[in-house]
Amino acid sequence: MTISQQGFQELQAIYPCARILKESNCCYIYFSEMNISSDGKVVKVEALLDCTNKDTKLYLGTRFPNKGQNWTEHAIIGKKWHTFSYSGVSNRLRLIDILADHLRVLE
Amino acid sequence: MKVIFKIEKGLWEEILTHLSQSNPVAYEQVGFLSCGAVLSKDNTLVILARRYHPVSNNHYLADSTVGACINTDAIITALQVSLSGKCSMFHVHLHPHKGQPEFSKVDYDSNHKLIPDFFSVTSHMPHGAVVLSFNRGKGMVWLSKYDAPVSINEFMVVGAPMKTWQISSPPRKKSIRDFSRQESFLGPESSEILSRIKVGIVGLGGGGSHVVQQLAHIGVKRYTICDPDKVENSNLNRLVGATVNDVRHKHLKTRAATRVIKSLVSDAQINVVDKKWSSGLAYLTDCSVIFGCVDTLKVRDELERFCRRNLIPYIDIGMVVRKNDDGFFRISGQVALSISESSCLRCMGILNEEDIKEEAQSYGDAGGQPQVVWSNGLLASSAVGIFMSLICPWSSEPANILYEYSGNEHTLISSLKCKYINKSKCPHYTCADIGNPFFNLKKFFPMKKTCTIGMRSIIQKIKDYYARNNRTIKVLDERS
């Protein structure tokens, strides 16, 4: 699975810090700084969007224990990440929609 | 700060082959190595070689006063590689002999002129120079454009077997242990190697506890041990070194493992990660080998990726008890070695996306699976055997990468898959994956103020001027 150039540019328009990183056969989009509003506060976190698998996944630098469920810890690209149980966001969607869908859980 | 330089065996051989060839213009050939880097928790900088970039023949200049003189195009090409790959660059050349090579005065001077320029294009990475002989190497690393370089303390050629040497090793304390029964065939230097290298063990249950115990017996001194769990009553059927007292006092498995190690190696250095292993990545980056004794496929997958990224050989053990149709049980398992340039766990069929996904849907629950001490012990012993054949080989035959265990037949045999998978290069990992893409020197070594550096350089120039004119100068205070 390769990341569509057009989709990535759309994402970069909102997050200029977005950068593609690869590991093994997986392709990730890394955001060095993403503003996430949770519980009325805006928190800056690092984020990693895995859009290689059919079921996409959003990994975050910190946990939001009051949001999402079944948080798990992972080591990807030499760094520790946290993610919540949320499946069904297909990688066939536009990248921007994939990201929005995952972020909705944290609202 | 300690600096380790790691390079894959195939890449090492590729460089030696190129540098040994004659050049139509110069006396010797030179090249550049693009590298990644990572910094461990105890301040060890690990330089990870990725790819070799030989200097093109038409980029040499005829100069009989030096071994090789390269033109600006060669330097621009190397700068471009560094800029586009956001990577470290190391100048490489060969002194064609065996044994420890040394930088000559010309090498030293030209490196000091050339290497700092790489900081103009990639300032967040270290850069340096390496001189090789046919079987050794020496190097220096610049951490900034202005400061003096530091020496590389240790080299590691990652392959089967591994080759490792230290530059100017400090005198070793004499061990109170007598290793003569193993040194006799592992080599007189085996105890020194085992006391120097660092080993990571992830998972200290049935398999990991055996591994820890055996490593301590053979004399490994430096460890990173990871397990977040406490010793439970149901672990005592297989957890070597754990006691009823550990269960009663709810001790962590890392505590039991530490006790086992310290009882055999009193001066052992142990990094304890009593959380999930992913919380201790910085303690694992400078390991020479990592053992994975874990239950889930997801952790295996992530551990292997981490090891590949950091050029660390990964030894995986796994065991499962399944019920047959006839109502009886079958014990099976495997010991696998995943090492750079060779097949990975995916190539071996141990990992695949479907199984990982299925496991994720059951939330990776591997708890309550049957496990027994004799199978765990056999697999762990074999894993330690593979480790020893990597570090201190006693035979010309390298260890295979996959062994399959049948607990019903009591056999551990080299997998038939080895015949096929060994021949093909792993398609899942590339050299581009090597190193930490988030590495930033400035985060670890903040830049000094330019004015101070400028002043130092001026003072040095003054000192040089006075030295040339046979006069001395005493600097009372650099700020004055």
Coordinates of C-alpha atoms in Angstrom, one line a residue:
Chain A
M1 CA 0.0 0.0 0.0
T2 CA 1.4 3.4 -1.0
I3 CA 0.1 6.7 0.2
S4 CA -1.6 8.7 -2.5
Q5 CA 0.3 11.9 -3.3
Q6 CA -2.8 13.9 -3.6
G7 CA -4.2 12.7 -0.3
F8 CA -0.9 13.4 1.4
Q9 CA -0.8 17.0 0.0
E10 CA -4.4 17.6 1.3
L11 CA -3.2 16.5 4.7
Q12 CA -0.1 18.6 4.5
A13 CA -2.2 21.6 3.8
I14 CA -3.6 21.3 7.3
Y15 CA -0.6 19.7 9.0
P16 CA 2.6 21.1 7.2
C17 CA 4.6 19.0 9.6
A18 CA 3.3 15.7 8.2
R19 CA 6.0 13.4 6.9
I20 CA 5.9 9.9 5.5
L21 CA 7.9 7.2 7.4
K22 CA 8.3 3.6 6.5
E23 CA 9.1 0.5 8.6
S24 CA 9.1 -3.0 7.3
N25 CA 6.3 -3.1 4.8
C26 CA 4.2 -0.4 6.5
C27 CA 3.8 3.2 5.6
Y28 CA 3.0 5.8 8.3
I29 CA 2.3 9.5 8.3
Y30 CA 4.1 11.1 11.2
F31 CA 2.9 14.4 12.7
S32 CA 5.5 16.0 14.9
E33 CA 2.8 18.2 16.4
M34 CA -0.9 17.7 16.3
N35 CA -3.4 19.8 18.3
I36 CA -6.0 17.6 19.9
S37 CA -8.9 19.0 21.7
S38 CA -10.0 16.8 24.5
D39 CA -12.2 17.7 27.4
G40 CA -12.2 21.4 26.3
K41 CA -8.4 21.7 26.3
V42 CA -6.1 21.7 23.4
V43 CA -3.1 19.4 23.8
K44 CA -0.1 19.2 21.5
V45 CA 0.9 15.6 20.8
E46 CA 3.0 13.6 18.3
A47 CA 0.9 11.3 16.2
L48 CA 1.4 8.5 13.7
L49 CA -1.2 7.4 11.3
D50 CA -1.0 3.8 10.0
C51 CA -2.8 3.6 6.7
T52 CA -1.1 0.5 5.3
N53 CA -3.5 -2.0 6.7
K54 CA -7.2 -2.2 5.6
D55 CA -8.1 -1.1 9.1
T56 CA -6.2 2.1 9.8
K57 CA -4.9 3.1 13.2
L58 CA -3.9 6.4 14.9
Y59 CA -1.1 6.2 17.4
L60 CA -0.4 9.1 19.8
G61 CA 2.5 10.2 21.9
T62 CA 0.4 10.4 25.0
R63 CA -2.7 8.7 26.3
F64 CA -6.1 10.3 26.8
P65 CA -7.4 8.0 29.4
N66 CA -10.8 9.6 29.6
K67 CA -11.3 9.1 25.9
G68 CA -11.3 6.0 23.7
Q69 CA -11.2 2.5 25.1
N70 CA -8.6 -0.3 25.7
W71 CA -5.5 1.8 25.3
T72 CA -2.5 -0.2 24.3
E73 CA 1.2 0.6 24.1
H74 CA 3.3 0.0 20.9
A75 CA 6.9 0.4 19.7
I76 CA 6.9 1.7 16.1
I77 CA 9.8 3.3 14.3
G78 CA 11.9 3.2 17.4
K79 CA 9.4 5.2 19.5
K80 CA 6.7 4.4 22.0
W81 CA 3.1 5.1 21.0
H82 CA -0.4 4.7 22.5
T83 CA -3.5 3.8 20.7
F84 CA -7.1 3.1 21.5
S85 CA -9.4 0.3 20.3
Y86 CA -11.2 1.7 17.3
S87 CA -11.5 -0.3 14.1
G88 CA -13.5 0.0 10.9
V89 CA -11.8 3.1 9.4
S90 CA -10.9 1.8 6.0
N91 CA -7.7 2.8 4.2
R92 CA -9.8 3.4 1.0
L93 CA -11.1 6.7 2.5
R94 CA -9.3 9.9 1.8
L95 CA -6.4 10.4 4.3
I96 CA -8.0 13.5 5.7
D97 CA -11.2 11.6 6.4
I98 CA -9.3 8.7 7.9
L99 CA -7.6 11.1 10.3
A100 CA -10.8 13.0 11.1
D101 CA -12.6 9.7 11.8
H102 CA -10.0 8.7 14.4
L103 CA -9.8 12.1 16.0
R104 CA -13.6 12.1 16.5
V105 CA -13.1 9.5 19.2
L106 CA -11.0 11.9 21.3
E107 CA -13.4 14.8 21.1
Chain B
M1 CA 30.0 9.3 26.2
K2 CA 30.6 5.9 24.6
V3 CA 30.4 5.5 20.8
I4 CA 29.6 2.2 19.1
F5 CA 29.9 1.8 15.3
K6 CA 27.7 -1.0 13.9
I7 CA 27.8 -2.3 10.4
E8 CA 26.2 -5.3 8.6
K9 CA 28.7 -8.0 7.6
G10 CA 27.7 -7.8 3.9
L11 CA 28.2 -4.1 3.9
W12 CA 31.5 -4.4 5.6
E13 CA 32.6 -6.9 3.0
E14 CA 31.3 -4.7 0.1
I15 CA 33.4 -1.8 1.4
L16 CA 36.6 -3.9 1.9
T17 CA 36.2 -5.3 -1.7
H18 CA 35.9 -1.8 -3.2
L19 CA 38.7 -0.3 -1.1
S20 CA 41.0 -3.1 -1.9
Q21 CA 40.8 -2.5 -5.6
S22 CA 43.3 -0.4 -7.4
N23 CA 42.4 3.0 -8.8
P24 CA 43.6 4.3 -12.1
V25 CA 44.5 7.8 -10.7
A26 CA 45.1 7.4 -7.0
Y27 CA 47.1 5.0 -4.8
E28 CA 44.0 4.0 -2.9
Q29 CA 40.3 4.2 -3.1
V30 CA 38.0 6.0 -0.7
G31 CA 34.3 6.2 -0.1
F32 CA 31.5 7.5 2.1
L33 CA 29.1 5.6 4.4
S34 CA 25.6 7.0 5.0
C35 CA 24.5 6.1 8.6
G36 CA 21.7 6.4 11.0
A37 CA 22.2 7.0 14.7
V38 CA 20.6 6.4 18.1
L39 CA 21.4 7.3 21.6
S40 CA 20.9 5.0 24.5
K41 CA 19.7 5.9 28.0
D42 CA 23.2 5.5 29.4
N43 CA 24.6 7.9 26.9
T44 CA 26.0 5.5 24.4
L45 CA 25.8 6.9 20.8
V46 CA 25.3 4.1 18.3
I47 CA 26.2 4.8 14.7
L48 CA 24.4 2.5 12.3
A49 CA 25.9 2.1 8.8
R50 CA 23.3 2.0 6.1
R51 CA 24.8 2.2 2.7
Y52 CA 28.2 2.6 1.0
H53 CA 28.8 5.3 -1.6
P54 CA 32.2 4.7 -3.3
V55 CA 33.8 7.8 -4.8
S56 CA 33.5 7.6 -8.5
N57 CA 36.8 7.1 -10.5
N58 CA 36.5 10.4 -12.3
H59 CA 36.3 12.3 -9.0
Y60 CA 39.9 11.5 -8.0
L61 CA 42.7 14.0 -8.6
A62 CA 46.3 13.0 -9.5
D63 CA 48.4 13.8 -6.5
S64 CA 51.5 11.8 -5.7
T65 CA 51.9 13.3 -2.2
V66 CA 48.8 11.5 -0.7
G67 CA 47.1 8.2 -1.1
A68 CA 43.9 9.6 -2.6
C69 CA 42.9 13.2 -3.4
I70 CA 39.2 13.7 -4.3
N71 CA 37.7 16.7 -6.1
T72 CA 34.9 18.9 -5.1
D73 CA 32.4 16.9 -7.1
A74 CA 33.0 13.9 -4.9
I75 CA 32.4 16.0 -1.8
I76 CA 29.3 17.6 -3.3
T77 CA 27.9 14.2 -4.1
A78 CA 28.5 13.1 -0.5
L79 CA 26.9 16.3 0.8
Q80 CA 23.9 15.7 -1.4
V81 CA 23.5 12.1 0.0
S82 CA 23.6 13.5 3.5
L83 CA 21.1 16.3 2.7
S84 CA 18.5 14.2 0.9
G85 CA 18.7 11.2 3.3
K86 CA 19.0 13.4 6.4
C87 CA 21.8 11.0 7.4
S88 CA 25.2 10.9 8.9
M89 CA 28.2 10.6 6.6
F90 CA 31.4 8.9 7.4
H91 CA 34.5 9.1 5.2
V92 CA 36.0 5.6 4.8
H93 CA 39.4 4.4 3.5
L94 CA 41.6 1.4 4.0
H95 CA 45.0 0.7 5.3
P96 CA 45.8 -2.6 3.6
H97 CA 47.0 -4.8 6.5
K98 CA 45.6 -6.8 9.4
G99 CA 45.3 -5.5 12.9
Q100 CA 44.4 -2.2 14.4
P101 CA 44.7 0.7 11.8
E102 CA 45.6 4.2 12.8
F103 CA 44.8 7.5 11.2
S104 CA 47.9 9.1 9.6
K105 CA 48.7 12.8 10.0
V106 CA 47.4 13.4 6.5
D107 CA 44.2 11.5 7.3
Y108 CA 43.8 13.4 10.5
D109 CA 44.3 16.8 8.9
S110 CA 42.1 16.2 5.9
N111 CA 39.3 14.8 8.0
H112 CA 39.4 17.9 10.2
K113 CA 39.0 20.0 7.0
L114 CA 36.3 17.8 5.4
I115 CA 34.0 16.4 8.0
P116 CA 32.7 19.6 9.7
D117 CA 31.3 20.7 6.3
F118 CA 28.6 18.0 6.6
F119 CA 27.1 20.0 9.5
S120 CA 26.2 22.7 6.9
V121 CA 23.8 20.4 5.3
T122 CA 22.7 18.0 8.1
S123 CA 23.4 19.6 11.4
H124 CA 21.2 17.3 13.5
M125 CA 23.3 14.2 12.8
P126 CA 26.9 13.2 13.8
H127 CA 29.5 12.8 11.0
G128 CA 32.9 11.3 11.0
A129 CA 35.6 9.3 9.5
V130 CA 36.6 5.6 9.7
V131 CA 39.9 3.9 8.7
L132 CA 39.7 0.2 8.1
S133 CA 42.2 -2.6 8.0
F134 CA 41.3 -6.0 6.6
N135 CA 39.9 -7.1 10.0
R136 CA 39.6 -4.0 12.2
G137 CA 38.6 -0.4 12.2
K138 CA 39.1 2.9 14.0
G139 CA 37.1 6.1 13.8
M140 CA 36.3 9.5 15.0
V141 CA 32.9 11.3 15.3
W142 CA 32.1 15.0 15.2
L143 CA 29.1 16.0 17.3
S144 CA 29.2 19.6 16.1
K145 CA 30.9 21.6 13.5
Y146 CA 33.1 23.4 16.0
D147 CA 34.0 20.9 18.7
A148 CA 36.8 18.4 18.5
P149 CA 35.8 14.9 17.5
V150 CA 35.4 12.0 19.9
S151 CA 36.8 8.5 19.2
I152 CA 34.7 5.5 18.4
N153 CA 35.1 3.1 21.3
E154 CA 33.7 -0.1 19.9
F155 CA 33.1 -1.6 16.5
M156 CA 30.5 -4.3 15.8
V157 CA 30.2 -6.2 12.5
V158 CA 26.7 -7.6 12.6
G159 CA 26.3 -11.0 11.0
A160 CA 26.7 -14.7 11.8
P161 CA 29.1 -14.8 13.5
M162 CA 29.4 -11.3 14.9
K163 CA 32.7 -9.5 15.1
T164 CA 33.3 -7.0 17.8
W165 CA 36.4 -5.1 19.1
Q166 CA 37.1 -2.3 21.4
I167 CA 39.5 0.5 20.9
S168 CA 41.9 1.0 23.8
S169 CA 39.9 -1.1 26.2
P170 CA 40.2 -0.2 29.9
P171 CA 41.9 -2.8 32.1
R172 CA 39.5 -5.5 33.1
K173 CA 39.0 -6.5 36.7
K174 CA 39.9 -10.1 37.2
S175 CA 36.8 -12.1 37.6
I176 CA 36.4 -14.3 40.7
R177 CA 34.7 -16.9 38.4
D178 CA 36.7 -19.6 36.7
F179 CA 35.6 -19.9 33.0
S180 CA 38.3 -22.3 32.0
R181 CA 35.9 -25.1 31.1
Q182 CA 34.3 -22.9 28.4
E183 CA 37.2 -20.7 27.4
S184 CA 39.1 -23.9 26.4
F185 CA 36.9 -24.1 23.3
L186 CA 35.2 -20.7 23.1
G187 CA 38.5 -18.9 23.0
P188 CA 40.6 -17.1 25.6
E189 CA 39.0 -13.8 24.7
S190 CA 35.4 -15.1 25.2
S191 CA 35.1 -14.0 28.8
E192 CA 36.2 -10.5 27.9
I193 CA 33.6 -10.3 25.1
L194 CA 30.8 -11.7 27.3
S195 CA 31.6 -9.3 30.0
R196 CA 31.6 -6.3 27.6
I197 CA 28.5 -6.9 25.4
K198 CA 25.0 -6.0 26.6
V199 CA 22.1 -8.4 26.2
G200 CA 18.4 -7.6 26.3
I201 CA 15.8 -10.1 27.4
V202 CA 12.2 -9.2 26.8
G203 CA 9.8 -11.4 28.8
L204 CA 11.0 -13.1 31.9
G205 CA 8.5 -15.9 32.1
G206 CA 9.1 -19.6 31.4
G207 CA 11.6 -18.9 28.5
G208 CA 13.2 -15.7 29.6
S209 CA 14.0 -16.8 33.1
H210 CA 16.0 -19.8 31.7
V211 CA 17.8 -17.4 29.3
V212 CA 18.7 -15.1 32.1
Q213 CA 20.0 -17.9 34.3
Q214 CA 22.2 -19.4 31.5
L215 CA 23.6 -16.0 30.4
A216 CA 24.6 -15.4 34.0
H217 CA 26.3 -18.8 34.1
I218 CA 28.3 -18.2 31.0
G219 CA 29.4 -14.8 32.3
V220 CA 27.4 -12.1 30.6
K221 CA 27.7 -8.9 32.7
R222 CA 25.5 -6.3 31.1
Y223 CA 21.7 -6.7 30.8
T224 CA 18.5 -5.0 30.0
I225 CA 15.6 -7.1 31.4
C226 CA 12.0 -6.2 30.7
D227 CA 8.8 -7.6 32.1
P228 CA 6.0 -5.7 33.8
D229 CA 4.5 -8.7 35.6
K230 CA 4.6 -9.9 39.1
V231 CA 5.5 -13.5 40.0
E232 CA 2.2 -15.4 40.4
N233 CA 1.6 -18.8 41.9
S234 CA 0.7 -20.2 38.5
N235 CA 4.2 -19.2 37.2
L236 CA 6.1 -21.3 39.6
N237 CA 5.8 -24.5 37.5
R238 CA 8.3 -23.0 35.1
L239 CA 9.8 -19.7 36.2
V240 CA 13.4 -20.5 37.0
G241 CA 14.7 -18.7 40.1
A242 CA 11.3 -17.6 41.4
T243 CA 10.2 -18.8 44.8
V244 CA 7.0 -19.1 46.9
N245 CA 8.3 -16.0 48.8
D246 CA 8.2 -14.0 45.5
V247 CA 4.5 -14.9 45.1
R248 CA 3.8 -14.1 48.8
H249 CA 5.4 -10.7 48.5
K250 CA 4.1 -10.0 45.0
H251 CA 7.6 -9.5 43.7
L252 CA 8.1 -8.5 40.1
K253 CA 9.6 -11.0 37.7
T254 CA 12.5 -8.5 37.1
R255 CA 13.3 -8.8 40.8
A256 CA 13.6 -12.6 40.6
A257 CA 15.7 -12.3 37.4
T258 CA 18.0 -9.7 39.0
R259 CA 18.5 -12.0 42.0
V260 CA 19.5 -14.9 39.8
I261 CA 22.0 -12.8 37.8
K262 CA 23.5 -11.2 40.9
S263 CA 24.0 -14.6 42.6
L264 CA 26.3 -15.6 39.8
V265 CA 27.7 -12.2 38.6
S266 CA 27.9 -10.0 41.6
D267 CA 29.2 -7.0 39.6
A268 CA 26.5 -7.3 36.8
Q269 CA 25.1 -4.1 35.4
I270 CA 21.4 -4.5 35.0
N271 CA 18.9 -2.1 33.4
V272 CA 15.5 -3.1 34.8
V273 CA 12.4 -2.2 32.8
D274 CA 9.5 -3.3 35.0
K275 CA 7.0 -1.8 32.6
K276 CA 6.1 -2.9 29.1
W277 CA 9.2 -3.2 27.0
S278 CA 8.2 -0.3 24.8
S279 CA 8.8 1.9 27.8
G280 CA 12.4 0.9 27.9
L281 CA 13.5 1.4 24.3
A282 CA 16.4 3.6 25.2
Y283 CA 17.7 0.9 27.5
L284 CA 17.6 -1.6 24.6
T285 CA 19.1 0.4 21.7
D286 CA 22.7 -0.4 22.7
C287 CA 22.2 -4.1 23.2
S288 CA 24.3 -6.5 21.1
V289 CA 21.6 -9.2 21.0
I290 CA 18.0 -9.2 22.2
F291 CA 16.1 -12.3 23.2
G292 CA 12.3 -12.2 22.7
C293 CA 10.5 -14.6 25.1
V294 CA 7.0 -13.2 24.6
D295 CA 3.5 -14.5 24.2
T296 CA 2.0 -12.4 21.5
L297 CA 2.7 -12.0 17.8
K298 CA 2.2 -8.3 17.9
V299 CA 5.1 -7.9 20.4
R300 CA 7.2 -10.3 18.4
D301 CA 6.6 -8.1 15.3
E302 CA 7.4 -4.9 17.1
L303 CA 10.5 -6.3 18.8
E304 CA 11.8 -7.6 15.5
R305 CA 11.3 -4.3 13.8
F306 CA 13.0 -2.5 16.6
C307 CA 16.0 -4.9 16.4
R308 CA 16.3 -4.6 12.6
R309 CA 16.2 -0.8 12.9
N310 CA 19.1 -0.9 15.5
L311 CA 21.1 -3.7 13.8
I312 CA 20.5 -6.0 16.8
P313 CA 20.3 -9.7 16.1
Y314 CA 17.0 -10.9 17.5
I315 CA 16.5 -14.4 18.9
D316 CA 12.9 -15.4 19.3
I317 CA 11.6 -18.4 21.2
G318 CA 8.0 -19.6 21.3
M319 CA 6.1 -22.6 22.4
V320 CA 2.5 -23.8 22.2
V321 CA 0.4 -26.7 23.5
R322 CA -2.5 -27.7 21.2
K323 CA -5.2 -30.3 21.7
N324 CA -5.4 -32.9 18.9
D325 CA -8.5 -34.3 17.5
D326 CA -7.9 -37.5 19.4
G327 CA -8.1 -35.6 22.7
F328 CA -4.3 -35.8 23.4
F329 CA -2.0 -32.8 23.2
R330 CA 0.9 -31.7 21.0
I331 CA 3.7 -29.5 22.2
S332 CA 5.5 -27.5 19.5
G333 CA 7.6 -24.5 19.2
Q334 CA 10.5 -22.8 17.5
V335 CA 13.7 -20.9 18.0
A336 CA 14.4 -18.3 15.4
L337 CA 17.3 -15.9 14.6
S338 CA 16.4 -12.7 12.8
I339 CA 19.5 -10.9 11.7
S340 CA 20.2 -8.1 9.3
E341 CA 20.5 -9.1 5.6
S342 CA 18.9 -12.4 6.4
S343 CA 15.4 -13.8 6.5
C344 CA 13.0 -12.2 9.0
L345 CA 10.1 -13.8 11.0
R346 CA 7.8 -13.0 8.2
C347 CA 10.0 -14.8 5.7
M348 CA 10.1 -17.8 8.1
G349 CA 6.3 -17.9 8.3
I350 CA 6.3 -17.1 12.1
L351 CA 4.5 -13.8 11.5
N352 CA 1.8 -12.9 9.1
E353 CA -0.8 -10.1 8.9
E354 CA -3.8 -12.4 9.2
D355 CA -2.6 -14.0 12.5
I356 CA -1.6 -10.6 13.9
K357 CA -5.0 -9.2 13.1
E358 CA -6.8 -12.1 14.5
E359 CA -4.8 -11.8 17.7
A360 CA -5.6 -8.1 17.9
Q361 CA -9.3 -8.8 17.7
S362 CA -9.0 -11.0 20.8
Y363 CA -7.1 -8.1 22.4
G364 CA -3.8 -10.1 22.3
D365 CA -5.0 -12.3 25.1
A366 CA -2.4 -15.1 25.5
G367 CA -3.0 -15.6 29.2
G368 CA -3.7 -19.0 30.6
Q369 CA -2.1 -20.9 27.8
P370 CA -0.4 -24.1 28.9
Q371 CA 3.4 -23.8 29.4
V372 CA 5.8 -26.2 30.9
V373 CA 9.3 -26.0 32.2
W374 CA 11.1 -28.7 30.2
S375 CA 10.0 -27.3 26.8
N376 CA 10.7 -23.7 27.9
G377 CA 14.1 -24.9 29.1
L378 CA 15.0 -26.7 25.9
L379 CA 14.0 -23.8 23.7
A380 CA 15.8 -21.3 25.9
S381 CA 19.0 -23.4 26.0
S382 CA 19.0 -23.6 22.2
A383 CA 18.5 -19.9 22.0
V384 CA 21.5 -19.3 24.2
G385 CA 23.4 -21.8 22.0
I386 CA 22.6 -19.7 19.0
F387 CA 23.6 -16.5 20.9
M388 CA 27.0 -18.1 21.7
S389 CA 27.6 -19.2 18.2
L390 CA 27.0 -15.6 17.1
I391 CA 29.3 -14.0 19.8
C392 CA 31.9 -16.7 20.4
P393 CA 31.7 -19.2 17.5
W394 CA 33.3 -22.5 18.2
S395 CA 32.6 -24.1 14.8
S396 CA 33.0 -23.1 11.2
E397 CA 29.3 -24.0 10.7
P398 CA 27.1 -21.0 11.4
A399 CA 23.9 -21.6 13.4
N400 CA 20.8 -22.0 11.3
I401 CA 18.1 -19.3 11.5
L402 CA 15.1 -21.5 12.4
Y403 CA 14.8 -24.6 14.5
E404 CA 11.5 -26.4 15.0
Y405 CA 10.6 -28.2 18.2
S406 CA 8.4 -31.1 18.7
G407 CA 7.7 -31.7 22.4
N408 CA 6.0 -35.1 21.6
E409 CA 9.0 -36.5 19.7
H410 CA 11.5 -34.6 22.0
T411 CA 13.3 -33.2 19.0
L412 CA 14.6 -29.8 17.9
I413 CA 15.6 -29.9 14.3
S414 CA 16.8 -27.3 11.8
S415 CA 13.7 -26.3 9.8
L416 CA 13.5 -27.5 6.3
K417 CA 12.4 -24.0 5.4
C418 CA 16.1 -22.9 6.0
K419 CA 17.0 -24.5 2.7
Y420 CA 14.7 -22.1 0.8
I421 CA 14.5 -19.0 2.8
N422 CA 18.3 -18.6 3.5
K423 CA 18.9 -18.1 -0.2
S424 CA 16.6 -15.2 -0.7
K425 CA 17.2 -11.7 0.7
C426 CA 14.5 -10.5 3.0
P427 CA 12.0 -8.4 1.1
H428 CA 10.5 -6.9 4.3
Y429 CA 13.4 -4.8 5.6
T430 CA 15.6 -2.4 3.7
C431 CA 18.7 -0.5 4.8
A432 CA 16.6 2.7 4.7
D433 CA 14.9 1.5 7.9
I434 CA 18.1 1.5 9.8
G435 CA 18.5 4.2 12.5
N436 CA 16.1 6.3 14.4
P437 CA 14.4 8.9 12.1
F438 CA 13.7 11.1 15.1
F439 CA 17.3 11.3 16.1
N440 CA 18.5 14.9 16.7
L441 CA 21.9 15.7 18.0
K442 CA 20.7 19.1 19.2
K443 CA 18.3 17.5 21.5
F444 CA 21.0 15.6 23.3
F445 CA 24.0 17.9 22.9
P446 CA 22.8 21.5 22.8
M447 CA 25.0 23.7 20.6
K448 CA 27.4 26.0 22.4
K449 CA 27.2 29.7 21.8
T450 CA 29.0 30.7 18.7
C451 CA 30.9 33.5 20.4
T452 CA 32.6 31.1 22.7
I453 CA 33.5 28.8 19.8
G454 CA 34.8 31.8 17.8
M455 CA 36.9 32.9 20.7
R456 CA 38.4 29.4 21.1
S457 CA 39.3 29.3 17.5
I458 CA 40.9 32.7 17.7
I459 CA 42.9 31.6 20.8
Q460 CA 44.0 28.5 18.9
K461 CA 45.1 30.6 15.9
I462 CA 47.1 32.8 18.3
K463 CA 48.7 29.7 19.9
D464 CA 49.5 28.3 16.5
Y465 CA 51.1 31.6 15.5
Y466 CA 53.3 31.7 18.6
A467 CA 54.2 28.0 18.2
R468 CA 55.3 28.6 14.7
N469 CA 57.5 31.5 16.0
N470 CA 58.9 29.3 18.8
R471 CA 57.2 31.4 21.5
T472 CA 54.7 30.3 24.0
I473 CA 51.5 31.9 25.2
K474 CA 49.6 31.2 28.4
V475 CA 45.9 31.7 28.2
L476 CA 44.7 32.7 31.7
D477 CA 41.0 32.7 31.0
E478 CA 39.3 32.0 27.6
R479 CA 36.7 34.7 28.4
S480 CA 39.3 37.4 29.1

